[in-house]
CSV table of C-alpha atoms and ligand atoms in Angstrom, one decimal:
chain,number,residue,atom,x,y,z
A,1147,MET,CA,79.8,-20.4,8.8
A,1148,TYR,CA,82.8,-20.7,11.2
A,1149,ALA,CA,80.7,-19.4,14.0
A,1150,GLN,CA,78.0,-22.0,13.2
A,1151,MET,CA,80.6,-24.8,13.1
A,1152,ILE,CA,81.8,-23.7,16.5
A,1153,LYS,CA,78.2,-23.8,17.8
A,1154,SER,CA,77.5,-27.2,16.3
A,1155,GLU,CA,80.7,-28.6,17.8
A,1156,ALA,CA,79.7,-27.2,21.2
A,1157,SER,CA,76.4,-29.0,20.9
A,1158,ARG,CA,78.3,-32.4,20.7
A,1159,GLU,CA,80.2,-31.7,23.9
A,1160,ASP,CA,79.4,-32.9,27.4
A,1161,PRO,CA,76.9,-30.2,28.7
A,1162,GLU,CA,78.2,-30.6,32.2
A,1163,LYS,CA,81.8,-30.1,31.2
A,1164,LEU,CA,80.7,-27.1,29.1
A,1165,ALA,CA,78.8,-25.5,32.0
A,1166,ALA,CA,81.7,-26.1,34.4
A,1167,PHE,CA,84.1,-24.5,31.9
A,1168,GLN,CA,81.9,-21.5,31.4
A,1169,ALA,CA,81.6,-21.1,35.2
A,1170,ARG,CA,85.4,-21.0,35.4
A,1171,ILE,CA,85.5,-18.3,32.7
A,1172,ASP,CA,82.8,-16.3,34.4
A,1173,ALA,CA,84.6,-16.5,37.7
A,1174,GLY,CA,87.7,-15.0,36.0
A,1175,ASP,CA,89.9,-18.2,36.2
A,1176,LYS,CA,92.7,-18.6,33.8
A,1177,ILE,CA,92.5,-21.6,31.5
A,1178,GLU,CA,95.8,-23.4,31.2
A,1179,PRO,CA,97.0,-25.7,28.3
A,1180,LYS,CA,96.4,-29.0,30.2
A,1181,ASP,CA,92.9,-28.0,31.4
A,1182,TRP,CA,89.8,-29.4,29.6
A,1183,MET,CA,88.5,-26.9,27.1
A,1184,PRO,CA,85.8,-27.0,24.4
A,1185,LEU,CA,87.1,-27.8,20.9
A,1186,GLY,CA,85.6,-24.5,19.7
A,1187,TYR,CA,87.5,-22.5,22.4
A,1188,ARG,CA,90.8,-24.3,21.3
A,1189,LYS,CA,90.2,-23.6,17.6
A,1190,THR,CA,89.2,-20.0,18.1
A,1191,LEU,CA,92.4,-19.4,20.1
A,1192,ILE,CA,94.6,-21.1,17.5
A,1193,ARG,CA,93.0,-18.9,14.8
A,1194,GLN,CA,93.3,-15.7,16.8
A,1195,ILE,CA,96.7,-16.2,18.3
A,1196,GLY,CA,98.1,-17.7,15.1
A,1197,GLN,CA,96.8,-14.7,13.0
A,1198,HIS,CA,98.2,-12.4,15.6
A,1199,ALA,CA,101.6,-14.1,15.5
A,1200,HIS,CA,101.6,-13.9,11.7
A,1201,SER,CA,100.7,-10.2,11.9
A,1202,GLU,CA,103.7,-9.5,14.0
A,1203,ILE,CA,106.0,-11.3,11.6
A,1204,VAL,CA,104.5,-9.9,8.4
A,1205,GLY,CA,104.4,-6.5,10.2
A,1206,GLN,CA,108.2,-6.4,10.1
A,1207,LEU,CA,108.2,-6.0,6.3
A,1208,PRO,CA,106.8,-2.5,5.8
A,1209,GLU,CA,109.1,-1.1,8.5
A,1210,GLY,CA,112.1,-3.3,7.5
A,1211,ASN,CA,111.8,-1.5,4.2
A,1212,TRP,CA,113.1,1.7,5.9
A,1213,ILE,CA,115.9,0.4,8.1
A,1214,THR,CA,118.5,1.1,5.4
A,1215,ARG,CA,117.1,4.5,4.7
A,1216,ALA,CA,116.5,5.9,8.2
A,1217,PRO,CA,117.6,9.6,8.3
A,1218,THR,CA,120.0,9.3,11.3
A,1219,LEU,CA,122.0,6.7,13.1
A,1220,GLU,CA,119.8,7.1,16.2
A,1221,ARG,CA,116.6,6.7,14.1
A,1222,LYS,CA,118.1,3.6,12.5
A,1223,ALA,CA,119.0,2.0,15.9
A,1224,ILE,CA,115.4,2.7,17.2
A,1225,LEU,CA,113.8,1.3,14.1
A,1226,LEU,CA,116.0,-1.8,14.2
A,1227,ALA,CA,115.1,-2.4,17.8
A,1228,LYS,CA,111.4,-2.0,17.1
A,1229,VAL,CA,111.5,-4.4,14.1
A,1230,GLN,CA,113.4,-7.0,16.3
A,1231,ASP,CA,110.7,-6.6,19.0
A,1232,GLU,CA,108.1,-7.6,16.4
A,1233,ALA,CA,109.9,-10.8,15.7
A,1234,GLY,CA,110.0,-11.5,19.4
A,1235,HIS,CA,106.3,-10.9,19.7
A,1236,GLY,CA,105.7,-13.3,16.9
A,1237,LEU,CA,107.8,-15.9,18.8
A,1238,TYR,CA,105.9,-15.5,22.1
A,1239,LEU,CA,102.6,-15.8,20.3
A,1240,TYR,CA,103.7,-18.9,18.3
A,1241,CYS,CA,104.8,-20.5,21.6
A,1242,ALA,CA,101.4,-19.6,23.1
A,1243,ALA,CA,99.6,-21.2,20.2
A,1244,GLU,CA,101.8,-24.3,20.4
A,1245,THR,CA,100.5,-25.0,23.9
A,1246,LEU,CA,97.1,-25.7,22.2
A,1247,GLY,CA,98.5,-28.6,20.1
A,1248,VAL,CA,99.5,-27.0,16.8
A,1249,THR,CA,103.1,-26.6,15.7
A,1250,ARG,CA,104.7,-23.4,14.5
A,1251,ASP,CA,105.5,-25.1,11.2
A,1252,GLU,CA,101.8,-25.9,10.7
A,1253,LEU,CA,100.8,-22.4,11.5
A,1254,THR,CA,103.4,-21.0,9.1
A,1255,GLU,CA,102.3,-23.3,6.3
A,1256,MET,CA,98.7,-22.1,6.8
A,1257,LEU,CA,99.9,-18.5,6.5
A,1258,LEU,CA,101.9,-19.3,3.4
A,1259,ASP,CA,99.2,-21.1,1.5
A,1260,GLY,CA,96.5,-18.5,2.4
A,1261,ARG,CA,94.5,-20.6,4.9
A,1262,MET,CA,95.3,-18.2,7.7
A,1263,LYS,CA,95.1,-14.4,7.7
A,1264,TYR,CA,97.3,-11.6,9.1
A,1265,SER,CA,96.3,-8.1,9.8
A,1266,SER,CA,94.9,-6.2,6.9
A,1267,ILE,CA,97.1,-3.1,7.7
A,1268,PHE,CA,100.3,-4.8,6.5
A,1269,ASN,CA,99.0,-4.9,3.0
A,1270,TYR,CA,99.5,-1.1,2.6
A,1271,PRO,CA,102.9,0.3,1.4
A,1272,THR,CA,105.2,2.5,3.4
A,1273,LEU,CA,106.1,5.1,0.9
A,1274,THR,CA,108.0,7.8,2.8
A,1275,TRP,CA,109.9,8.1,6.1
A,1276,ALA,CA,106.9,9.8,7.6
A,1277,ASP,CA,105.1,6.5,7.2
A,1278,MET,CA,107.4,5.1,10.0
A,1279,GLY,CA,105.9,7.8,12.2
A,1280,ALA,CA,102.4,7.0,11.2
A,1281,VAL,CA,102.8,3.3,11.6
A,1282,GLY,CA,104.3,3.6,15.1
A,1283,TRP,CA,101.7,6.2,16.1
A,1284,LEU,CA,98.6,4.8,14.5
A,1285,VAL,CA,99.2,1.1,13.8
A,1286,ASP,CA,101.0,0.4,17.1
A,1287,GLY,CA,98.5,2.7,18.8
A,1288,ALA,CA,95.6,0.6,17.4
A,1289,ALA,CA,97.5,-2.6,18.3
A,1290,ILE,CA,97.9,-1.4,21.9
A,1291,MET,CA,94.2,-0.4,22.2
A,1292,ASN,CA,93.3,-4.0,21.2
A,1293,GLN,CA,96.0,-5.7,23.2
A,1294,VAL,CA,95.9,-4.0,26.6
A,1295,PRO,CA,92.5,-5.7,27.3
A,1296,LEU,CA,93.9,-9.0,26.0
A,1297,GLN,CA,96.2,-9.1,29.0
A,1298,ARG,CA,93.1,-10.2,30.9
A,1299,THR,CA,92.1,-12.8,28.3
A,1300,SER,CA,91.0,-16.2,29.7
A,1301,PHE,CA,93.8,-18.3,28.2
A,1302,GLY,CA,96.9,-18.1,30.5
A,1303,PRO,CA,99.7,-18.4,27.9
A,1304,TYR,CA,98.1,-15.8,25.7
A,1305,SER,CA,97.4,-13.3,28.5
A,1306,ARG,CA,101.0,-13.7,29.8
A,1307,ALA,CA,102.4,-13.1,26.3
A,1308,MET,CA,100.3,-10.0,26.0
A,1309,ILE,CA,101.7,-8.4,29.2
A,1310,ARG,CA,105.2,-8.4,27.7
A,1311,ILE,CA,104.1,-7.4,24.3
A,1312,CYS,CA,102.1,-4.4,25.6
A,1313,LYS,CA,105.2,-3.0,27.4
A,1314,GLU,CA,107.1,-3.1,24.1
A,1315,GLU,CA,104.2,-1.7,22.0
A,1316,SER,CA,104.1,1.4,24.2
A,1317,PHE,CA,107.7,2.2,23.2
A,1318,HIS,CA,106.8,1.5,19.6
A,1319,GLN,CA,103.8,3.9,19.7
A,1320,ARG,CA,105.9,6.6,21.4
A,1321,GLN,CA,108.8,6.4,18.9
A,1322,GLY,CA,106.2,6.8,16.1
A,1323,TYR,CA,104.7,9.8,17.7
A,1324,ASP,CA,108.1,11.3,18.2
A,1325,ILE,CA,108.9,11.0,14.4
A,1326,MET,CA,105.5,12.7,13.7
A,1327,MET,CA,106.3,15.5,16.2
A,1328,LYS,CA,109.7,16.1,14.4
A,1329,MET,CA,108.1,16.0,10.9
A,1330,ALA,CA,105.1,18.1,11.8
A,1331,ALA,CA,107.3,20.8,13.3
A,1332,GLY,CA,109.8,20.6,10.5
A,1333,THR,CA,109.9,22.3,7.1
A,1334,PRO,CA,106.7,22.7,5.1
A,1335,ALA,CA,107.7,19.8,3.0
A,1336,GLN,CA,108.2,17.6,6.1
A,1337,LYS,CA,104.9,18.7,7.5
A,1338,LYS,CA,103.2,17.8,4.2
A,1339,MET,CA,104.8,14.3,4.3
A,1340,ALA,CA,103.5,13.8,7.9
A,1341,GLN,CA,100.0,14.9,6.8
A,1342,ASP,CA,100.1,12.6,3.8
A,1343,ALA,CA,101.1,9.7,6.0
A,1344,LEU,CA,98.2,10.4,8.3
A,1345,ASN,CA,95.8,10.7,5.3
A,1346,ARG,CA,96.9,7.2,4.0
A,1347,PHE,CA,97.1,5.4,7.3
A,1348,TRP,CA,94.0,6.7,9.1
A,1349,TYR,CA,91.3,4.5,7.6
A,1350,PRO,CA,93.4,1.3,7.3
A,1351,SER,CA,94.2,1.8,11.0
A,1352,LEU,CA,90.5,2.0,11.8
A,1353,MET,CA,90.1,-1.3,9.8
A,1354,MET,CA,92.5,-3.1,12.1
A,1355,PHE,CA,89.8,-3.5,14.8
A,1356,GLY,CA,87.9,-5.7,12.4
A,1357,PRO,CA,84.4,-5.3,10.8
A,1358,SER,CA,81.6,-3.5,12.5
A,1359,ASP,CA,79.9,-5.4,15.4
A,1360,LYS,CA,77.0,-6.2,13.1
A,1361,GLU,CA,79.4,-7.9,10.6
A,1362,SER,CA,81.7,-9.6,13.1
A,1363,VAL,CA,81.4,-13.3,13.0
A,1364,HIS,CA,83.2,-14.3,16.1
A,1365,SER,CA,82.8,-11.5,18.7
A,1366,GLU,CA,79.8,-12.9,20.5
A,1367,GLN,CA,81.2,-16.3,21.3
A,1368,SER,CA,84.8,-15.0,21.8
A,1369,MET,CA,83.5,-12.4,24.3
A,1370,ALA,CA,81.5,-15.1,26.2
A,1371,TRP,CA,84.8,-17.1,26.4
A,1372,LYS,CA,86.8,-14.0,27.3
A,1373,ILE,CA,89.1,-14.6,24.3
A,1374,LYS,CA,88.1,-11.1,23.3
A,1375,MET,CA,87.4,-8.5,26.0
A,1376,ASN,CA,85.7,-5.8,23.9
A,1377,THR,CA,83.8,-5.6,20.6
A,1378,ASN,CA,85.5,-4.3,17.5
A,1379,ASP,CA,83.4,-1.1,17.5
A,1380,GLU,CA,84.1,-0.3,21.2
A,1381,LEU,CA,87.8,-0.4,20.6
A,1382,ARG,CA,87.6,1.5,17.3
A,1383,GLN,CA,85.7,4.3,19.2
A,1384,LYS,CA,88.3,4.4,22.0
A,1385,PHE,CA,91.1,4.6,19.4
A,1386,VAL,CA,89.4,7.6,17.7
A,1387,ASP,CA,88.8,9.4,21.0
A,1388,GLN,CA,92.4,9.0,22.0
A,1389,THR,CA,94.0,9.7,18.7
A,1390,VAL,CA,92.2,12.8,17.4
A,1391,PRO,CA,93.5,15.1,20.1
A,1392,GLN,CA,97.0,13.7,19.4
A,1393,ALA,CA,96.6,14.7,15.7
A,1394,HIS,CA,95.4,18.2,16.8
A,1395,TYR,CA,98.5,18.5,19.0
A,1396,LEU,CA,100.6,17.8,16.0
A,1397,GLY,CA,98.8,20.5,14.0
A,1398,LEU,CA,97.6,17.8,11.5
A,1399,THR,CA,94.1,17.2,10.1
A,1400,VAL,CA,92.4,13.9,10.4
A,1401,PRO,CA,91.1,13.1,6.9
A,1402,ASP,CA,87.4,12.9,8.0
A,1403,GLU,CA,85.1,15.9,7.3
A,1404,HIS,CA,82.4,14.3,9.5
A,1405,LEU,CA,84.6,14.1,12.6
A,1406,LYS,CA,82.8,15.9,15.5
A,1407,LEU,CA,83.2,15.8,19.2
A,1408,ASP,CA,79.9,15.2,21.1
A,1409,GLU,CA,80.5,17.3,24.2
A,1410,GLU,CA,78.0,15.4,26.2
A,1411,THR,CA,79.4,11.9,25.7
A,1412,GLY,CA,83.0,13.0,25.1
A,1413,HIS,CA,83.1,10.7,22.1
A,1414,TYR,CA,83.9,11.6,18.5
A,1415,ALA,CA,81.4,10.9,15.7
A,1416,PHE,CA,83.5,9.7,12.8
A,1417,SER,CA,83.2,8.2,9.3
A,1418,GLN,CA,83.5,4.5,8.8
A,1419,PRO,CA,86.3,3.2,6.6
A,1420,ASP,CA,85.3,1.8,3.2
A,1421,TRP,CA,84.4,-1.7,4.3
A,1422,SER,CA,84.4,-3.0,0.7
A,1423,GLU,CA,88.1,-2.1,0.5
A,1424,PHE,CA,88.7,-4.0,3.8
A,1425,PHE,CA,87.0,-7.2,2.6
A,1426,ASP,CA,88.8,-6.9,-0.7
A,1427,VAL,CA,92.2,-6.7,1.1
A,1428,LEU,CA,91.2,-9.8,3.1
A,1429,LYS,CA,90.6,-11.6,-0.1
A,1430,GLY,CA,94.2,-10.9,-1.1
A,1431,ASN,CA,93.6,-7.9,-3.3
A,1432,GLY,CA,95.3,-5.1,-1.2
A,1433,PRO,CA,98.1,-3.1,-2.7
A,1434,CYS,CA,100.8,-5.3,-1.1
A,1435,ASN,CA,99.2,-8.7,-0.4
A,1436,ARG,CA,101.1,-10.6,-3.1
A,1437,GLU,CA,104.4,-8.9,-2.2
A,1438,ARG,CA,104.0,-9.7,1.5
A,1439,LEU,CA,103.2,-13.4,0.9
A,1440,ALA,CA,106.0,-13.7,-1.7
A,1441,ALA,CA,108.5,-12.3,0.9
A,1442,ARG,CA,107.3,-14.7,3.6
A,1443,ASN,CA,107.4,-17.7,1.2
A,1444,LYS,CA,110.9,-16.7,0.1
A,1445,ALA,CA,112.1,-16.5,3.7
A,1446,TRP,CA,110.6,-19.9,4.4
A,1447,ASP,CA,112.2,-21.5,1.4
A,1448,ASP,CA,115.6,-19.8,2.0
A,1449,GLY,CA,115.6,-20.9,5.6
A,1450,LYS,CA,114.9,-24.6,4.8
A,1451,TRP,CA,118.6,-25.6,5.0
A,1452,VAL,CA,118.8,-24.1,8.5
A,1453,ARG,CA,115.7,-26.0,9.7
A,1454,ASP,CA,116.9,-29.2,8.1
A,1455,GLY,CA,120.3,-28.8,9.7
A,1456,LEU,CA,118.9,-28.1,13.1
A,1457,LEU,CA,116.5,-31.1,12.9
A,1458,ALA,CA,119.3,-33.4,11.7
A,1459,HIS,CA,121.4,-32.2,14.7
A,1460,ALA,CA,118.5,-32.8,17.1
A,1461,ASP,CA,117.9,-36.3,15.6
A,1462,LYS,CA,121.6,-37.2,16.0
A,1463,LYS,CA,121.6,-35.9,19.6
A,1464,ALA,CA,118.5,-38.0,20.4
A,1465,ALA,CA,120.1,-41.1,18.8
A,1466,ARG,CA,123.3,-40.6,20.8
A,1467,LYS,CA,121.2,-40.3,24.0
A,1468,VAL,CA,119.3,-43.5,23.2
A,1469,ALA,CA,122.6,-45.4,22.4
A,1470,ALA,CA,124.1,-44.2,25.7
A,1471,GLU,CA,121.1,-45.5,27.8
B,2881,LIG,N1,92.8,-8.0,9.3
B,2881,LIG,O1,84.5,-11.9,13.5
B,2881,LIG,P1,85.6,-10.9,13.4
B,2881,LIG,C1,100.3,-5.8,15.5
B,2881,LIG,C2,88.9,-11.2,10.0
B,2881,LIG,S1,99.1,-6.0,14.3
B,2881,LIG,C3,92.6,-9.2,8.8
B,2881,LIG,O2,85.4,-9.6,14.1
B,2881,LIG,P2,87.6,-11.7,15.4
B,2881,LIG,C4,101.5,-5.2,15.1
B,2881,LIG,C5,88.8,-12.2,11.1
B,2881,LIG,O3,90.0,-12.9,11.3
B,2881,LIG,C6,97.6,-6.4,15.0
B,2881,LIG,N2,91.6,-10.0,9.1
B,2881,LIG,O4,87.0,-11.6,14.0
B,2881,LIG,C7,102.5,-5.9,14.5
B,2881,LIG,C8,87.6,-13.0,10.6
B,2881,LIG,O5,88.0,-13.9,9.6
B,2881,LIG,P3,88.3,-15.5,9.8
B,2881,LIG,C9,97.3,-7.9,15.1
B,2881,LIG,C10,90.7,-9.5,10.0
B,2881,LIG,O6,88.8,-12.6,15.3
B,2881,LIG,C11,103.6,-5.3,14.0
B,2881,LIG,C12,86.7,-12.0,9.9
B,2881,LIG,O7,87.6,-10.9,9.6
B,2881,LIG,N3,96.5,-8.0,16.3
B,2881,LIG,O8,100.1,-6.2,16.6
B,2881,LIG,O9,86.6,-11.9,16.4
B,2881,LIG,C13,103.8,-3.9,14.0
B,2881,LIG,C14,85.6,-11.5,10.8
B,2881,LIG,O10,86.0,-10.7,11.9
B,2881,LIG,C15,90.8,-8.2,10.5
B,2881,LIG,C16,95.7,-9.0,16.6
B,2881,LIG,O11,95.7,-10.0,15.8
B,2881,LIG,C17,92.0,-7.5,10.2
B,2881,LIG,N4,92.2,-6.2,10.7
B,2881,LIG,O12,88.2,-10.2,15.6
B,2881,LIG,C18,102.8,-3.2,14.6
B,2881,LIG,C19,95.0,-9.0,17.9
B,2881,LIG,N5,89.8,-8.0,11.4
B,2881,LIG,O13,89.4,-15.6,10.8
B,2881,LIG,C20,101.6,-3.8,15.1
B,2881,LIG,C21,94.2,-10.2,18.2
B,2881,LIG,C22,89.0,-9.1,11.3
B,2881,LIG,O14,87.0,-16.0,10.4
B,2881,LIG,N6,93.1,-10.4,17.4
B,2881,LIG,N7,89.5,-9.9,10.4
B,2881,LIG,O15,88.6,-16.0,8.5
B,2881,LIG,C23,91.9,-9.8,17.6
B,2881,LIG,O16,91.7,-9.1,18.6
B,2881,LIG,C24,90.8,-10.2,16.7
B,2881,LIG,O17,91.2,-11.4,16.0
B,2881,LIG,C25,90.3,-9.1,15.7
B,2881,LIG,C26,89.2,-9.6,14.8
B,2881,LIG,C27,89.8,-7.9,16.5
B,2881,LIG,C28,91.5,-8.6,14.9
């Protein structure tokens, strides 16, 4: 439906402007906030960047859960830094979205009342310390796989935000793998925890790339506009090809009995996640959907006095300036 709406909006726009816009995209130009752009391009970016920003913010919750219980001071400092980075990523992305004419408050309200999504992965619980390893290794690993190509996306502010985010995501992925290396080489109980974390996070990580290309609603138009640089299935395959040897190095087993390397193509054949579970999580029925949204709603309500205070201060400052002129 959304894709149809975008198409029908495009049909109402000036064909000459549309053609000139597409020519700029095809030539690899960056589109900047003040440039003319089709309404559908603007809306698609607000949706994607907004959802991405929300994912960074909600993504702090499963890891924040372990800050007080990190096993050493060093691990705690690393985890704290990572979780703070995620907040920063959210801020860069909200700023990029704001250049398209939507405010951060509007985006937040759309998240809180369920009109906007955030990544499905953050609706799964983090049950043990090994989950911090699996999240860093697999979840940030999947995020990087998706975000490195987005550094070349056509919208300037989004692509520039991605450059910085990707640098930080590499550190996140590395710290997760480091936890997995320690756990997998530890006591039998620690290795079991690492395997259990891999078992629980493998398929939800594959879901992060979105539904199969056949089911994807937006890919075709988003790729034509270079808002997306690859299809969901292309990136999922790349992720599997990169991650399976890393699991082997750890001495862990990927929970997929159909996993098989095709020597000729160099690609792994693998089992698809349970897509009915994915769509159910998107509808709000994942293990932690309610908890995550309740936490964000509480943070928003608790922070009201700060926002009100800052706005009152800004209003007073503006009034003083007017009076002085
Ligand atoms: N979760 O037509 P499709 C991270 C929705 S976390 C929830 O293929 P599109 C991090 C999709 O929105 C990673 N919803 O969509 C943070 C659409 O529904 P609507 C966040 C999903 O947009 C902290 C419908 O399914 N990364 O960075 O072309 C710690 C049909 O899908 C998901 C980004 O957001 C999902 N997994 O492609 C660690 C990257 N997948 O909106 C890590 C930027 C699909 O029509 N985003 N849907 O109601 C993208 O690259 C694309 O938006 C996606 C989906 C590949 C995710």
